[in-house]
Amino acid sequence: MKKYFLLIFTICITLVTFAQKQKSRATLEAEKKRNLQKIAQVKKILSETQKEKESTIGQIKAINQQIENQQNKIELAKEDIELIKVEMAEIEKAQADLFKQLKSLQTEYSETIYRESKNSNKLTKMGFLFSSSSVSELFMRYKYLEQYTENRKHQLLQIKKIGEMLKQRQRTLLEKKITQQNLINIVKIEAKSLEALKEKQNLIVKDLNNKESDLKTELEKSNAALSSLNSVISKAIEKEQNARKVLTTKKVPESRKEKQAEIEEREKKILSERENKKNSKAEVIAEKTENKASRVGNHNFGAQKAKLSWPVDGFVSDKFGVKNHPVLKGLKVDNNGIDIQASPNAAVRAVFEGVVLDISQIPGLNNVVAIQHGDYYTVYANLQNVNVSINQQVNLQQQIGTVAYKDGSPEINFQIWHNFSKLNPEPWLGSK
């Protein structure tokens, strides 16, 4: 009985370990799938936009993203190889444990058959039964023979089950070895593709370095445009917040007597509504809340981190914050948001419902739309055209314009502000 318990325990541990590894396997496969989607999207947009032979900053940004995705692909493949090594080691250990259990059961079964063959020469089953001294003893001997037969059947069943599990482990192990070898070959192929991308990157950088003077002029214009954008949005937010303060001030009663009268009047109204209709207070509160949310476009924007829809279908070509210029050595560039490259004339959509706070035209960034979501604001810069108007209520994913060209590629600059603080938009965007 102890051997059977040990066998069941071993099988359970094997299954639990397998389930845990499957979870790691599922996570890895999901990451590989997302990375392949990124690679496909960059290739698609590049094929649609980079038809001109002239090198551009937008092109080098896209190539840089391709290199990053390709490096991720290789790293994920290497992780897969390491995970397979762990899986193979566990399969081999489980296989050894099962083989040990099988040998033990086979030995035990052989001993049982041997004992039975020796006893069969001395006394038959019928003789064993009818040699009982009483009916009670006859019954006990019968139950013993019945249990003995069942035990033999159970032994055979366990031997067969373990044998099948061993065969399955051997098949799985072989499949893992084949998969591992295929991944090793894939890493070699992808490494060559990565080298080709880096060579292409070097050629574009070399070509752009010959236009250093032009690039510096463009960088100055770009910095001026971003400074203008920062000023326009800050002023629009300040104006809106001042207007809110004025509105709040006007609503405050001028004297205590007026305030007390207003409170008494409100209490009378509430009592009257309670008498006329059940649950009227809850309905009034719900209606006021809904109207307020609709008016300021709040709708709990702060709880939408990692859930926001993308403003345009594309890939992040320039990240948030300060980093080295992609071509000019020794120069830094700062981004208050993220740049997203997209297909030509791609629709730009509101990432969340809100109210249009401001629409401006800024040289170098074309049209800019700012949408208010309570104390949060989203900014969509470099739009070719605009489909909304100031103070207009916009819905989630409502089109507000189309993407314009910047640095030789269709690209928007997307920002998220919390009052006057600029946030990194990337962690706020959900999966596509």
Coordinates of C-alpha atoms in Angstrom, one line a residue:
M1 CA 0.0 0.0 0.0
K2 CA 2.9 2.4 0.8
K3 CA 4.3 1.8 -2.7
Y4 CA 1.0 2.7 -4.3
F5 CA 0.7 5.9 -2.2
L6 CA 4.3 6.8 -3.2
L7 CA 3.4 6.2 -6.8
I8 CA 0.3 8.4 -6.7
F9 CA 2.3 11.1 -4.9
T10 CA 5.1 11.0 -7.5
I11 CA 2.5 11.3 -10.4
C12 CA 0.8 14.3 -8.6
I13 CA 4.1 16.1 -8.1
T14 CA 5.0 15.5 -11.8
L15 CA 1.6 16.9 -12.9
V16 CA 1.9 20.0 -10.6
T17 CA 5.4 20.8 -11.9
F18 CA 4.3 20.4 -15.5
A19 CA 1.4 22.8 -14.9
Q20 CA 3.8 25.4 -13.4
K21 CA 6.1 25.1 -16.4
Q22 CA 3.2 25.4 -18.7
K23 CA 2.3 28.7 -17.1
S24 CA 5.9 29.9 -17.8
R25 CA 5.7 28.5 -21.3
A26 CA 2.4 30.4 -21.9
T27 CA 3.9 33.7 -20.7
L28 CA 6.9 33.2 -23.0
E29 CA 4.8 32.3 -26.0
A30 CA 2.6 35.4 -25.4
E31 CA 5.7 37.6 -25.3
K32 CA 7.0 36.0 -28.6
K33 CA 3.6 36.6 -30.2
R34 CA 3.5 40.3 -29.2
N35 CA 7.1 40.8 -30.5
L36 CA 6.3 39.2 -33.8
Q37 CA 3.3 41.5 -34.1
K38 CA 5.6 44.5 -33.5
I39 CA 8.0 43.3 -36.1
A40 CA 5.2 42.8 -38.7
Q41 CA 3.8 46.3 -38.0
V42 CA 7.1 48.1 -38.4
K43 CA 7.8 46.3 -41.6
K44 CA 4.3 47.1 -42.9
I45 CA 4.6 50.8 -42.1
L46 CA 8.1 51.0 -43.5
S47 CA 7.0 49.4 -46.8
E48 CA 4.2 52.0 -47.0
T49 CA 6.2 55.1 -46.1
Q50 CA 9.9 54.6 -47.0
K51 CA 9.6 54.5 -50.8
E52 CA 11.9 57.4 -51.2
K53 CA 15.6 56.7 -51.5
E54 CA 16.5 59.8 -49.4
S55 CA 17.5 59.0 -45.8
T56 CA 15.5 60.7 -43.0
I57 CA 15.3 60.9 -39.2
G58 CA 12.0 59.1 -39.4
Q59 CA 13.6 56.2 -41.3
I60 CA 16.5 55.8 -38.8
K61 CA 14.0 55.8 -35.9
A62 CA 12.0 53.0 -37.6
I63 CA 15.2 51.0 -38.2
N64 CA 16.2 51.5 -34.6
Q65 CA 12.8 50.0 -33.6
Q66 CA 13.3 47.1 -36.0
I67 CA 16.7 46.4 -34.4
E68 CA 15.2 46.5 -30.9
N69 CA 12.4 44.1 -31.9
Q70 CA 14.9 41.8 -33.6
Q71 CA 17.1 41.7 -30.5
N72 CA 14.0 40.9 -28.4
K73 CA 13.2 38.1 -30.8
I74 CA 16.6 36.5 -30.4
E75 CA 16.5 37.0 -26.6
L76 CA 13.1 35.3 -26.4
A77 CA 14.3 32.4 -28.5
K78 CA 17.3 32.0 -26.2
E79 CA 14.9 32.1 -23.2
D80 CA 12.9 29.4 -24.9
I81 CA 16.0 27.2 -25.4
E82 CA 16.8 27.6 -21.6
L83 CA 13.3 26.8 -20.7
I84 CA 13.4 23.7 -22.8
K85 CA 16.6 22.6 -21.0
V86 CA 14.8 22.9 -17.7
E87 CA 11.7 21.0 -19.1
M88 CA 13.9 18.2 -20.5
A89 CA 15.7 17.8 -17.2
E90 CA 12.4 17.5 -15.3
I91 CA 11.1 15.0 -17.9
E92 CA 14.2 12.9 -17.5
K93 CA 13.9 13.0 -13.7
A94 CA 10.2 12.1 -13.9
Q95 CA 11.1 9.4 -16.3
A96 CA 13.8 7.9 -14.0
D97 CA 11.3 8.0 -11.0
L98 CA 8.6 6.3 -13.1
F99 CA 11.1 3.7 -14.3
K100 CA 12.1 3.0 -10.6
Q101 CA 8.4 2.6 -9.7
L102 CA 7.8 0.3 -12.6
K103 CA 10.7 -2.0 -11.7
S104 CA 9.5 -2.1 -8.1
L105 CA 5.9 -3.0 -9.2
Q106 CA 7.2 -5.6 -11.7
T107 CA 9.4 -7.2 -9.0
E108 CA 6.5 -7.3 -6.5
Y109 CA 4.2 -8.8 -9.2
S110 CA 6.7 -11.5 -10.1
E111 CA 7.0 -12.4 -6.4
T112 CA 3.3 -12.7 -6.1
I113 CA 3.1 -15.0 -9.2
Y114 CA 5.9 -17.1 -7.8
R115 CA 4.3 -17.5 -4.4
E116 CA 1.0 -18.4 -6.1
S117 CA 2.6 -21.0 -8.3
K118 CA 4.2 -22.7 -5.3
N119 CA 1.0 -22.7 -3.3
S120 CA -1.0 -24.0 -6.3
N121 CA 0.9 -27.3 -6.2
K122 CA 0.0 -27.8 -2.6
L123 CA -3.6 -26.6 -2.4
T124 CA -6.2 -25.5 -5.0
K125 CA -8.4 -22.5 -4.4
M126 CA -11.4 -24.7 -3.9
G127 CA -9.4 -26.9 -1.5
F128 CA -8.3 -23.8 0.3
L129 CA -12.0 -22.7 0.7
F130 CA -13.5 -26.0 1.8
S131 CA -10.8 -26.8 4.2
S132 CA -12.3 -24.2 6.5
S133 CA -13.3 -25.3 9.9
S134 CA -16.5 -23.1 10.0
V135 CA -18.8 -21.0 7.8
S136 CA -17.3 -17.8 9.2
E137 CA -13.8 -19.0 8.3
L138 CA -15.0 -20.0 4.8
F139 CA -16.3 -16.5 4.3
M140 CA -13.1 -14.9 5.5
R141 CA -11.0 -17.1 3.1
Y142 CA -13.3 -16.2 0.2
K143 CA -12.9 -12.5 0.9
Y144 CA -9.2 -13.0 1.1
L145 CA -9.1 -14.6 -2.3
E146 CA -11.3 -11.9 -3.8
Q147 CA -9.0 -9.1 -2.4
Y148 CA -5.9 -11.1 -3.5
T149 CA -7.3 -11.2 -7.1
E150 CA -8.2 -7.5 -7.1
N151 CA -4.7 -6.7 -5.9
R152 CA -3.2 -8.6 -8.8
K153 CA -5.4 -6.7 -11.2
H154 CA -4.5 -3.4 -9.6
Q155 CA -0.8 -4.3 -9.9
L156 CA -1.2 -5.0 -13.6
L157 CA -3.1 -1.8 -14.2
Q158 CA -0.5 0.3 -12.4
I159 CA 2.3 -1.4 -14.4
K160 CA 0.4 -0.7 -17.6
K161 CA -0.3 2.9 -16.6
I162 CA 3.3 3.6 -15.7
G163 CA 4.5 2.0 -18.9
E164 CA 2.3 4.3 -21.0
M165 CA 3.5 7.4 -19.0
L166 CA 7.1 6.4 -19.7
K167 CA 6.4 6.1 -23.4
Q168 CA 4.7 9.5 -23.4
R169 CA 7.7 11.1 -21.6
Q170 CA 10.0 9.6 -24.2
R171 CA 8.0 11.0 -27.0
T172 CA 7.8 14.4 -25.3
L173 CA 11.6 14.4 -24.7
L174 CA 12.2 13.7 -28.3
E175 CA 9.9 16.5 -29.4
K176 CA 11.7 18.9 -27.0
K177 CA 15.1 18.0 -28.4
I178 CA 13.8 18.6 -32.0
T179 CA 12.3 22.0 -30.9
Q180 CA 15.5 23.0 -29.2
Q181 CA 17.6 22.3 -32.2
N182 CA 15.2 24.2 -34.4
L183 CA 15.4 27.2 -32.0
I184 CA 19.2 27.1 -32.1
N185 CA 19.0 27.3 -35.9
I186 CA 16.5 30.1 -35.7
V187 CA 18.8 32.1 -33.4
K188 CA 21.6 31.8 -36.0
I189 CA 19.3 33.0 -38.8
E190 CA 17.9 35.9 -36.8
A191 CA 21.4 36.9 -35.8
K192 CA 22.3 37.3 -39.5
S193 CA 19.1 39.4 -40.0
L194 CA 20.1 41.6 -37.1
E195 CA 23.5 42.2 -38.6
A196 CA 21.9 43.1 -41.9
L197 CA 19.7 45.6 -40.1
K198 CA 22.7 47.1 -38.3
E199 CA 24.5 47.5 -41.6
K200 CA 21.5 49.3 -43.0
Q201 CA 21.4 51.5 -39.9
N202 CA 25.1 52.4 -40.4
L203 CA 24.5 53.3 -44.0
I204 CA 21.6 55.6 -43.1
V205 CA 23.5 57.3 -40.3
K206 CA 26.5 57.8 -42.6
D207 CA 24.3 59.4 -45.2
L208 CA 22.6 61.6 -42.6
N209 CA 25.9 62.7 -41.1
N210 CA 26.7 64.3 -44.4
K211 CA 23.8 66.6 -43.8
E212 CA 24.8 67.5 -40.3
S213 CA 24.2 71.2 -40.8
D214 CA 20.7 70.6 -42.1
L215 CA 20.0 68.2 -39.2
K216 CA 21.0 70.8 -36.6
T217 CA 18.7 73.3 -38.2
E218 CA 15.9 70.8 -38.2
L219 CA 16.6 70.0 -34.5
E220 CA 16.4 73.7 -33.6
K221 CA 13.1 74.0 -35.4
S222 CA 11.8 70.9 -33.7
N223 CA 12.9 72.1 -30.2
A224 CA 11.2 75.5 -30.9
A225 CA 8.0 73.7 -32.0
L226 CA 8.0 71.5 -28.8
S227 CA 8.6 74.6 -26.7
S228 CA 5.6 76.4 -28.4
L229 CA 3.5 73.2 -27.8
N230 CA 4.4 73.2 -24.1
S231 CA 3.5 76.9 -23.8
V232 CA 0.1 76.5 -25.7
I233 CA -1.0 73.5 -23.6
S234 CA 0.1 75.1 -20.3
K235 CA -1.8 78.3 -21.1
A236 CA -4.9 76.4 -22.1
I237 CA -4.9 74.4 -18.9
E238 CA -4.3 77.5 -16.8
K239 CA -7.2 79.3 -18.5
E240 CA -9.5 76.3 -17.9
Q241 CA -8.6 76.0 -14.3
N242 CA -9.0 79.8 -13.7
A243 CA -12.4 79.6 -15.3
R244 CA -13.3 76.7 -13.0
K245 CA -12.2 78.8 -9.9
V246 CA -14.3 81.8 -11.0
L247 CA -17.3 79.5 -11.5
T248 CA -16.8 78.0 -8.1
T249 CA -16.5 81.5 -6.5
K250 CA -19.7 82.7 -8.1
K251 CA -21.6 79.8 -6.6
V252 CA -20.5 80.6 -3.0
P253 CA -23.2 82.6 -1.1
E254 CA -22.2 86.2 -0.2
S255 CA -23.4 86.0 3.4
R256 CA -24.1 83.5 6.1
K257 CA -27.8 84.4 6.0
E258 CA -28.0 83.6 2.2
K259 CA -26.0 80.4 2.8
Q260 CA -28.4 79.3 5.7
A261 CA -31.4 80.1 3.5
E262 CA -30.0 78.1 0.7
I263 CA -29.4 75.1 3.0
E264 CA -32.9 75.3 4.4
E265 CA -34.4 75.5 0.9
R266 CA -32.4 72.5 -0.2
E267 CA -33.6 70.5 2.9
K268 CA -37.2 71.4 2.2
K269 CA -36.8 70.3 -1.4
I270 CA -35.2 67.0 -0.4
L271 CA -38.0 66.3 2.1
S272 CA -40.7 67.0 -0.5
E273 CA -39.0 64.7 -3.0
R274 CA -38.9 61.9 -0.4
E275 CA -42.6 62.2 0.2
N276 CA -43.5 62.2 -3.5
K277 CA -41.3 59.5 -4.8
K278 CA -39.3 56.6 -3.3
N279 CA -35.5 56.6 -3.9
S280 CA -35.7 60.1 -5.3
K281 CA -32.6 61.2 -3.5
A282 CA -30.5 58.4 -5.0
E283 CA -31.8 59.2 -8.5
V284 CA -31.0 62.9 -8.1
I285 CA -27.5 62.2 -6.9
A286 CA -26.9 59.8 -9.8
E287 CA -28.2 62.3 -12.2
K288 CA -26.0 65.1 -10.8
T289 CA -22.9 62.8 -10.9
E290 CA -23.7 61.8 -14.5
N291 CA -24.1 65.4 -15.6
K292 CA -20.9 66.5 -13.9
A293 CA -18.9 63.7 -15.4
S294 CA -20.3 64.4 -18.9
R295 CA -19.6 68.1 -18.6
V296 CA -15.9 67.9 -17.5
G297 CA -15.1 64.6 -19.2
N298 CA -13.6 63.0 -16.1
H299 CA -14.9 59.5 -16.1
N300 CA -12.1 58.3 -13.8
F301 CA -9.3 58.7 -16.3
G302 CA -6.7 58.1 -13.5
A303 CA -7.9 54.5 -13.2
Q304 CA -7.2 53.8 -16.9
K305 CA -3.4 53.1 -16.6
A306 CA -2.4 50.3 -19.0
K307 CA -6.0 50.3 -20.4
L308 CA -6.1 53.3 -22.8
S309 CA -6.7 52.6 -26.4
W310 CA -3.9 53.7 -28.8
P311 CA -4.4 57.1 -30.5
V312 CA -3.2 55.7 -33.9
D313 CA -2.4 52.3 -35.2
G314 CA 1.4 52.2 -35.3
F315 CA 4.6 51.7 -33.2
V316 CA 6.5 53.9 -30.8
S317 CA 9.3 55.5 -32.7
D318 CA 10.6 57.8 -30.0
K319 CA 10.2 57.3 -26.3
F320 CA 9.4 59.6 -23.4
G321 CA 12.2 61.7 -21.8
V322 CA 15.8 62.7 -22.6
K323 CA 17.9 60.5 -24.8
N324 CA 20.8 60.8 -27.4
H325 CA 20.0 62.2 -30.8
P326 CA 19.7 59.2 -33.2
V327 CA 22.4 60.6 -35.5
L328 CA 24.1 63.7 -34.1
K329 CA 26.7 62.7 -31.5
G330 CA 26.9 64.7 -28.3
L331 CA 23.4 66.1 -28.7
K332 CA 20.4 65.2 -26.6
V333 CA 16.7 65.3 -27.5
D334 CA 13.8 65.6 -25.0
N335 CA 10.3 64.3 -25.6
N336 CA 7.4 65.3 -23.3
G337 CA 5.4 62.4 -24.8
I338 CA 6.0 59.6 -27.3
D339 CA 6.2 59.7 -31.1
I340 CA 4.1 57.1 -32.9
Q341 CA 4.8 56.3 -36.6
A342 CA 1.7 55.1 -38.6
S343 CA 0.5 54.5 -42.1
P344 CA -0.1 57.5 -44.3
N345 CA -3.4 59.3 -43.6
A346 CA -4.1 57.0 -40.6
A347 CA -7.0 58.0 -38.4
V348 CA -6.0 59.6 -35.0
R349 CA -8.6 58.8 -32.3
A350 CA -9.4 60.0 -28.8
V351 CA -7.9 57.5 -26.3
F352 CA -10.7 58.3 -23.8
E353 CA -13.9 60.3 -23.7
G354 CA -13.6 63.9 -22.7
V355 CA -14.0 67.5 -23.9
V356 CA -11.9 69.3 -26.5
L357 CA -9.9 71.9 -24.5
D358 CA -7.8 73.5 -27.3
I359 CA -7.0 73.4 -31.0
S360 CA -3.9 75.1 -32.3
Q361 CA -1.6 75.3 -35.2
I362 CA 2.1 75.1 -34.4
P363 CA 4.8 75.4 -37.1
G364 CA 6.7 72.1 -37.2
L365 CA 3.8 70.2 -35.5
N366 CA 0.9 71.1 -37.8
N367 CA -2.4 70.9 -36.0
V368 CA -2.6 70.1 -32.2
V369 CA -5.7 69.0 -30.3
A370 CA -5.8 68.9 -26.5
I371 CA -8.7 66.9 -24.8
Q372 CA -9.6 67.4 -21.1
H373 CA -10.5 64.4 -18.9
G374 CA -11.1 66.0 -15.5
D375 CA -7.6 66.8 -14.1
Y376 CA -5.9 64.9 -16.9
Y377 CA -5.3 66.1 -20.5
T378 CA -4.3 64.2 -23.6
V379 CA -2.4 66.0 -26.4
Y380 CA -2.4 64.9 -30.1
A381 CA 0.3 66.8 -32.1
N382 CA 1.2 66.8 -35.8
L383 CA -2.3 66.2 -37.3
Q384 CA -2.9 66.8 -41.0
N385 CA -6.5 67.9 -40.4
V386 CA -8.9 68.1 -37.4
N387 CA -12.4 66.7 -37.2
V388 CA -13.5 68.3 -33.9
S389 CA -14.1 71.7 -32.4
I390 CA -13.3 73.4 -29.0
N391 CA -15.7 72.5 -26.2
Q392 CA -17.0 69.5 -28.2
Q393 CA -17.7 66.3 -26.2
V394 CA -15.8 63.4 -27.7
N395 CA -16.3 59.7 -27.2
L396 CA -13.7 56.9 -26.8
Q397 CA -12.0 56.2 -30.2
Q398 CA -13.8 59.0 -31.9
Q399 CA -11.7 60.3 -34.8
I400 CA -10.2 63.7 -34.2
G401 CA -8.0 64.0 -37.2
T402 CA -5.4 62.2 -39.4
V403 CA -1.7 61.8 -39.1
A404 CA 0.7 64.2 -40.8
Y405 CA 4.3 63.8 -41.9
K406 CA 7.2 64.6 -39.7
D407 CA 10.9 63.9 -40.2
G408 CA 10.0 62.1 -43.5
S409 CA 7.4 59.7 -41.9
P410 CA 3.7 59.8 -40.9
E411 CA 4.0 60.4 -37.2
I412 CA 2.1 62.0 -34.3
N413 CA 3.4 63.2 -30.9
F414 CA 1.2 62.0 -28.1
Q415 CA 1.3 63.4 -24.6
I416 CA -0.5 62.9 -21.3
W417 CA -0.6 65.7 -18.7
H418 CA -1.9 65.5 -15.1
N419 CA -2.6 69.2 -14.4
F420 CA 0.8 70.7 -15.4
S421 CA 2.9 67.5 -15.0
K422 CA 3.9 65.5 -18.1
L423 CA 3.5 61.7 -17.8
N424 CA 5.1 58.9 -19.8
P425 CA 2.2 57.8 -22.0
E426 CA 3.6 54.4 -22.8
P427 CA 2.6 52.7 -19.5
W428 CA -0.9 54.1 -19.9
L429 CA -1.5 52.4 -23.3
G430 CA -3.2 49.0 -23.3
S431 CA -2.3 46.1 -25.5
K432 CA -3.5 46.3 -29.1

